[in-house]
Short mmCIF file of C-alpha atoms in Angstrom, two decimals:
data_model
loop_
_atom_site.label_atom_id
_atom_site.label_comp_id
_atom_site.label_asym_id
_atom_site.label_seq_id
_atom_site.Cartn_x
_atom_site.Cartn_y
_atom_site.Cartn_z
CA TRP R 230 -0.51 -34.30 -21.84
CA PHE R 231 2.89 -34.02 -20.54
CA ASN R 232 2.33 -31.06 -18.50
CA ALA R 233 -0.61 -33.14 -16.89
CA ALA R 234 1.40 -35.98 -16.13
CA SER R 235 4.47 -33.74 -14.93
CA SER R 236 1.88 -32.24 -12.32
CA LEU R 237 0.06 -35.24 -11.26
CA VAL R 238 3.60 -36.48 -10.43
CA ALA R 239 4.64 -33.46 -8.56
CA PHE R 240 1.24 -33.88 -6.69
CA CYS R 241 1.95 -37.18 -5.21
CA ASN R 242 2.08 -37.77 -1.35
CA PRO R 243 5.37 -37.73 0.01
CA ASP R 244 4.58 -39.96 2.97
CA PRO R 245 7.27 -43.00 3.26
CA LYS R 246 4.44 -44.91 4.13
CA MET R 247 2.72 -44.60 0.75
CA GLU R 248 5.82 -45.14 -1.30
CA ARG R 249 4.61 -48.40 -2.37
CA GLU R 250 0.91 -46.91 -3.46
CA VAL R 251 2.55 -43.49 -5.00
CA GLU R 252 4.97 -45.53 -7.38
CA GLU R 253 2.45 -48.05 -8.64
CA PHE R 254 0.38 -45.03 -9.34
CA GLN R 255 2.97 -43.19 -11.16
CA HIS R 256 4.22 -46.05 -13.70
CA LEU R 257 0.76 -46.65 -14.19
CA LEU R 258 -0.09 -43.27 -15.17
CA VAL R 259 2.97 -42.82 -17.42
CA ARG R 260 1.85 -45.90 -19.28
CA LEU R 261 -1.61 -45.06 -19.78
CA ILE R 262 -0.33 -41.38 -20.90
CA SER R 263 2.07 -43.13 -23.40
CA MET R 264 -0.76 -45.42 -24.90
CA LEU R 265 -3.17 -41.88 -25.19
CA TYR R 266 -0.34 -40.10 -27.27
CA CYS R 267 0.45 -43.28 -29.51
CA SER R 268 -3.44 -43.65 -30.05
CA ALA R 269 -3.68 -40.09 -30.54
CA LEU R 270 -1.04 -40.24 -33.28
CA GLN R 271 -2.64 -43.31 -35.00
CA GLN R 272 -5.71 -41.70 -35.48
CA VAL R 273 -4.18 -38.95 -37.48
CA ALA R 274 -1.03 -40.78 -38.98
CA VAL R 275 -1.42 -42.07 -42.83
CA MET R 276 1.60 -44.30 -42.72
CA LYS R 277 2.45 -47.48 -43.95
CA ASP R 278 3.69 -48.38 -40.36
CA GLU R 279 1.74 -46.80 -37.87
CA ARG R 280 3.12 -49.25 -34.66
CA PHE R 281 4.69 -46.45 -32.49
CA ASP R 282 6.54 -47.34 -29.47
CA ILE R 283 4.83 -47.14 -26.23
CA ILE R 284 6.32 -47.99 -22.48
CA ASP R 285 5.97 -51.61 -21.56
CA ILE R 286 2.34 -52.32 -20.49
CA GLY R 287 3.19 -55.97 -19.42
CA GLY R 288 1.78 -55.03 -16.03
CA LEU R 289 -1.81 -54.18 -17.25
CA ASP R 290 -4.66 -56.87 -17.13
CA LYS R 291 -5.15 -58.75 -20.32
CA GLU R 292 -8.95 -58.20 -20.10
CA SER R 293 -8.75 -54.23 -20.30
CA ILE R 294 -6.06 -54.58 -23.08
CA ASP R 295 -7.97 -56.89 -25.05
CA TYR R 296 -11.17 -54.31 -24.62
CA LEU R 297 -8.99 -51.72 -25.76
CA HIS R 298 -7.97 -53.27 -29.07
CA ALA R 299 -11.69 -53.98 -29.82
CA LYS R 300 -12.69 -50.40 -29.68
CA VAL R 301 -12.02 -48.00 -32.44
CA ASP R 302 -11.92 -44.89 -30.11
CA LYS R 303 -9.32 -45.83 -28.31
CA VAL R 304 -8.19 -42.24 -27.24
CA GLU R 305 -11.57 -41.84 -25.64
CA VAL R 306 -11.27 -44.95 -23.55
CA ILE R 307 -7.77 -44.47 -22.37
CA MET R 308 -8.77 -41.05 -21.36
CA GLN R 309 -11.77 -42.36 -19.41
CA TRP R 310 -9.14 -44.63 -17.41
CA ILE R 311 -6.95 -41.91 -16.77
CA GLN R 312 -9.71 -39.65 -15.33
CA ARG R 313 -11.03 -42.76 -13.08
CA LEU R 314 -7.34 -43.36 -12.17
CA LEU R 315 -6.95 -39.79 -10.67
CA MET R 316 -10.44 -39.75 -8.90
CA ASP R 317 -9.24 -42.99 -7.20
CA ALA R 318 -5.83 -41.51 -6.60
CA SER R 319 -7.38 -38.55 -4.82
CA ARG R 320 -9.94 -40.59 -2.53
CA SER R 321 -7.09 -42.95 -1.51
CA GLY R 322 -4.61 -40.30 -0.67
CA ILE R 323 -2.00 -40.92 -3.17
CA ILE R 324 -2.53 -37.18 -4.68
CA ALA R 325 -1.82 -35.02 -1.79
CA ALA R 326 -2.80 -31.77 -3.81
CA ALA R 327 -5.98 -29.86 -3.07
CA PRO R 328 -8.47 -30.05 -5.60
CA PRO R 329 -8.45 -26.60 -7.18
CA LEU R 330 -4.51 -27.55 -8.30
CA THR R 331 -5.77 -31.07 -9.52
CA THR R 332 -8.71 -29.08 -11.29
CA ARG R 333 -5.53 -27.82 -13.59
CA VAL R 334 -4.92 -31.36 -14.31
CA TYR R 335 -8.23 -31.91 -15.79
CA GLN R 336 -7.83 -28.92 -17.81
CA GLU R 337 -4.75 -29.72 -19.45
CA LEU R 338 -6.22 -33.42 -20.58
CA SER R 339 -9.11 -31.92 -21.91
CA LYS R 340 -7.08 -29.19 -24.00
CA GLY R 341 -5.13 -32.38 -25.43
CA MET R 342 -8.47 -34.14 -26.48
CA VAL R 343 -9.32 -30.48 -28.36
CA LYS R 344 -6.09 -30.62 -30.08
CA VAL R 345 -6.59 -34.19 -31.30
CA SER R 346 -9.85 -33.28 -32.92
CA ASP R 347 -8.27 -30.03 -34.64
CA ALA R 348 -5.60 -32.60 -35.81
CA ARG R 349 -8.18 -35.22 -37.01
CA LYS R 350 -9.90 -32.32 -39.02
CA ILE R 351 -6.74 -31.81 -41.15
CA ALA R 352 -6.25 -35.58 -41.41
CA GLU R 353 -9.89 -36.29 -42.39
CA PHE R 354 -11.38 -33.48 -44.01
CA LEU R 355 -9.35 -32.78 -47.16
CA PHE R 356 -9.52 -30.06 -49.38
CA PRO R 357 -12.75 -30.30 -51.47
CA PHE R 358 -12.41 -32.19 -54.56
CA PRO R 359 -14.04 -29.90 -57.02
CA TYR R 360 -11.95 -26.96 -55.86
CA ALA R 361 -8.69 -29.16 -56.34
CA GLN R 362 -9.81 -30.27 -59.97
CA MET R 363 -10.74 -26.76 -60.95
CA THR R 364 -7.39 -25.45 -59.84
CA THR R 365 -5.62 -28.14 -61.93
CA VAL R 366 -7.83 -27.18 -64.84
CA MET R 367 -6.79 -23.65 -64.61
CA LEU R 368 -3.19 -24.41 -64.05
CA LEU R 369 -3.20 -26.34 -67.34
CA MET R 370 -5.05 -23.48 -69.14
CA GLN R 371 -2.48 -21.16 -68.02
CA TRP R 372 0.49 -23.23 -69.03
CA VAL R 373 -0.87 -23.41 -72.55
CA VAL R 374 -2.27 -19.62 -72.77
CA ALA R 375 0.92 -18.02 -70.98
CA PRO R 376 3.43 -18.21 -73.83
CA PHE R 377 1.40 -17.05 -76.29
CA ILE R 378 0.23 -13.93 -74.59
CA MET R 379 3.83 -13.43 -73.53
CA PHE R 380 5.02 -13.56 -77.21
CA THR R 381 2.61 -10.76 -78.25
CA ILE R 382 3.58 -8.26 -75.09
CA ALA R 383 7.26 -9.03 -75.14
CA GLU R 384 9.89 -7.73 -77.74
CA THR R 385 12.27 -10.53 -78.00
CA TRP R 386 11.70 -14.34 -77.99
CA TRP R 387 14.02 -14.97 -75.10
CA MET R 388 12.00 -12.38 -72.62
CA ALA R 389 8.84 -13.75 -73.97
CA SER R 390 9.99 -17.47 -73.15
CA GLY R 391 11.31 -16.27 -69.77
CA LEU R 392 8.35 -14.77 -68.52
CA SER R 393 6.19 -17.63 -69.48
CA PHE R 394 8.54 -19.78 -67.63
CA ILE R 395 8.37 -17.38 -64.48
CA GLY R 396 4.63 -17.53 -64.48
CA VAL R 397 3.77 -20.64 -65.09
CA PHE R 398 6.44 -22.28 -62.77
CA THR R 399 5.62 -19.94 -59.69
CA PHE R 400 1.88 -21.08 -59.76
CA TRP R 401 2.59 -24.73 -60.14
CA ALA R 402 5.28 -24.51 -57.24
CA ILE R 403 2.74 -22.87 -55.19
CA ASN R 404 0.35 -25.45 -56.06
CA PHE R 405 2.53 -28.54 -55.42
CA ILE R 406 3.60 -26.73 -51.59
CA ALA R 407 0.07 -26.60 -51.04
CA MET R 408 -0.60 -30.36 -51.64
CA GLU R 409 2.55 -31.05 -49.11
CA LEU R 410 0.97 -29.02 -46.52
CA GLU R 411 -2.68 -30.58 -46.88
CA MET R 412 -1.40 -34.01 -45.37
CA PRO R 413 1.32 -33.35 -42.59
CA TYR R 414 0.91 -36.91 -41.17
CA GLY R 415 2.26 -39.26 -44.02
CA ASP R 416 5.57 -40.69 -44.86
CA ASP R 417 6.73 -37.71 -47.02
CA TRP R 418 10.25 -36.30 -46.22
CA ASN R 419 8.40 -32.89 -45.42
CA ASP R 420 5.74 -34.41 -43.07
CA LEU R 421 5.82 -34.53 -39.08
CA PRO R 422 8.34 -37.17 -38.04
CA ILE R 423 5.33 -38.54 -35.87
CA ALA R 424 7.34 -41.76 -34.86
CA ASN R 425 10.29 -39.51 -33.43
CA MET R 426 7.82 -37.32 -31.71
CA GLN R 427 6.49 -40.61 -29.95
CA ARG R 428 9.82 -41.93 -29.19
CA ASP R 429 10.79 -38.25 -27.44
CA PHE R 430 7.41 -38.10 -25.40
CA ASN R 431 8.19 -41.50 -24.10
CA CYS R 432 11.83 -40.32 -22.89
CA SER R 433 10.24 -37.57 -21.34
CA LEU R 434 7.59 -39.67 -19.37
CA ARG R 435 10.54 -41.95 -17.99
CA THR R 436 12.32 -38.95 -16.94
CA LEU R 437 9.40 -38.38 -14.56
CA LEU R 438 9.99 -41.40 -13.09
CA GLU R 439 13.45 -40.81 -11.91
CA PRO R 440 13.87 -39.76 -8.50
CA GLN R 441 16.06 -36.89 -9.18
CA ALA R 442 13.41 -35.54 -11.40
CA GLN R 443 10.86 -35.51 -8.91
CA PHE R 444 12.53 -33.56 -5.85
CA PRO R 445 14.05 -30.30 -6.54
CA PRO R 446 17.95 -29.88 -5.52
CA LYS R 447 19.06 -29.13 -2.15
CA PHE R 448 20.53 -25.63 -1.81
CA THR R 449 22.94 -24.23 0.74
CA PHE R 450 22.95 -20.62 0.84
CA ARG R 451 26.45 -18.64 0.89
CA GLU R 452 27.30 -15.19 1.30
CA VAL R 453 28.60 -14.95 -2.45
CA ASP R 454 25.34 -15.78 -3.44
CA ARG R 455 23.79 -12.51 -2.53
CA GLN R 456 25.72 -11.16 -5.50
CA CYS R 457 23.85 -13.53 -8.23
CA LEU R 458 26.75 -14.21 -10.23
CA VAL R 459 26.15 -15.17 -13.97
CA TYR R 460 27.99 -18.29 -15.25
CA LYS R 461 28.14 -19.62 -18.67
CA TRP R 462 25.75 -22.94 -19.21
CA GLU R 463 27.02 -25.35 -21.76
CA ASN R 464 24.49 -27.36 -23.56
CA ASP R 465 26.47 -30.57 -22.73
CA SER R 466 25.90 -30.20 -18.96
CA GLY R 467 29.56 -28.56 -18.94
CA VAL R 468 28.55 -26.82 -15.81
CA SER R 469 27.51 -29.80 -14.13
CA ARG R 470 30.63 -31.51 -15.05
CA ALA R 471 32.92 -28.63 -13.83
CA TYR R 472 30.75 -28.57 -10.70
CA ARG R 473 31.34 -32.20 -10.10
CA ASP R 474 35.12 -32.20 -10.72
CA GLY R 475 35.81 -29.24 -8.20
CA ARG R 476 36.74 -26.80 -10.86
CA SER R 477 35.88 -23.19 -10.13
CA LEU R 478 33.58 -21.83 -13.08
CA GLU R 479 34.83 -18.14 -14.27
CA PRO R 480 31.59 -15.74 -14.06
CA VAL R 481 30.87 -12.64 -16.39
CA GLN R 482 33.27 -10.20 -15.71
CA ALA R 483 32.30 -6.99 -14.29
CA ASP R 484 33.80 -5.06 -17.31
CA ARG R 485 31.78 -6.79 -19.67
CA VAL R 486 28.65 -5.37 -18.07
CA ALA R 487 30.01 -2.06 -17.95
CA VAL R 488 30.91 -2.15 -21.68
CA PHE R 489 27.27 -3.61 -22.40
CA LYS R 490 25.78 -0.52 -20.35
CA LYS R 491 27.83 1.91 -22.27
CA SER R 492 26.69 0.46 -25.72
CA ALA R 493 23.29 0.82 -24.63
CA SER R 494 23.71 4.18 -23.54
CA VAL R 495 25.20 5.29 -26.75
CA GLN R 496 22.32 3.42 -28.64
CA ASP R 497 19.75 5.52 -26.78
CA ARG R 498 21.79 8.63 -27.34
CA LEU R 499 21.58 8.00 -30.80
CA ARG R 500 17.78 7.74 -31.14
CA GLU R 501 17.35 10.79 -29.49
CA LEU R 502 19.29 12.44 -32.06
CA LEU R 503 17.85 10.62 -34.70
CA GLY R 504 14.21 11.15 -33.15
CA VAL R 505 13.55 7.40 -33.30
CA GLY R 506 10.82 6.25 -30.84
CA ARG R 507 9.43 9.63 -30.23
CA SER R 508 5.56 10.01 -30.29
#
């Protein structure tokens, strides 16, 4: 769904005369997408507190919000609102992309609905109860019978005890791991961080509304750019900070590239001598 929202923001009309209409469309879009993602998580979550963060919806009319709260299938309602919003934006010229390009947005929205359906299968259709009960019974039988069998096979008591413990512990550990994987949408430590996922999604949507994120950076071509030099890119925006402070960045030295090429040729030669990779 984020890809759909990102594409729609990029498809907006850049005409300054429609700046107000485009801004209203983008803000309504990200709010509906935030509500859509939150409602989808609430459908599959099995938590004590299922109140997740969404982007402020104070600008939406009260009648629509009351209607949404009265519905059980909130995801389907919000999806219908988004599709109608896209159609109205296309007719009014807010979306300036060609129809074949906007079709991709509908495909992304549809894929998101399919993923929600798959997640609901995991949350609503649990492992069959008879199978779970029979698994527990078999584990208990193995826990009782294994020591007697091991004492008849092993030569010493400590060997029999160790083999019994390893066998029983292994099967019970696998069973408990399967129980944890059966429901990943809860409050356990090993479950998915659903609340954090919603917060991260909202942060990504809010980033789409920033002007610098909607337009690519300006580029002034220089002769040195023909060399396509490689620079170190730090995760904490060190390159941007160095560029802003006017410091020169150290490119990757040519001798390092030469050493890499030599090591690669040596590896190829060793493969030829050892016959590795031959058909």
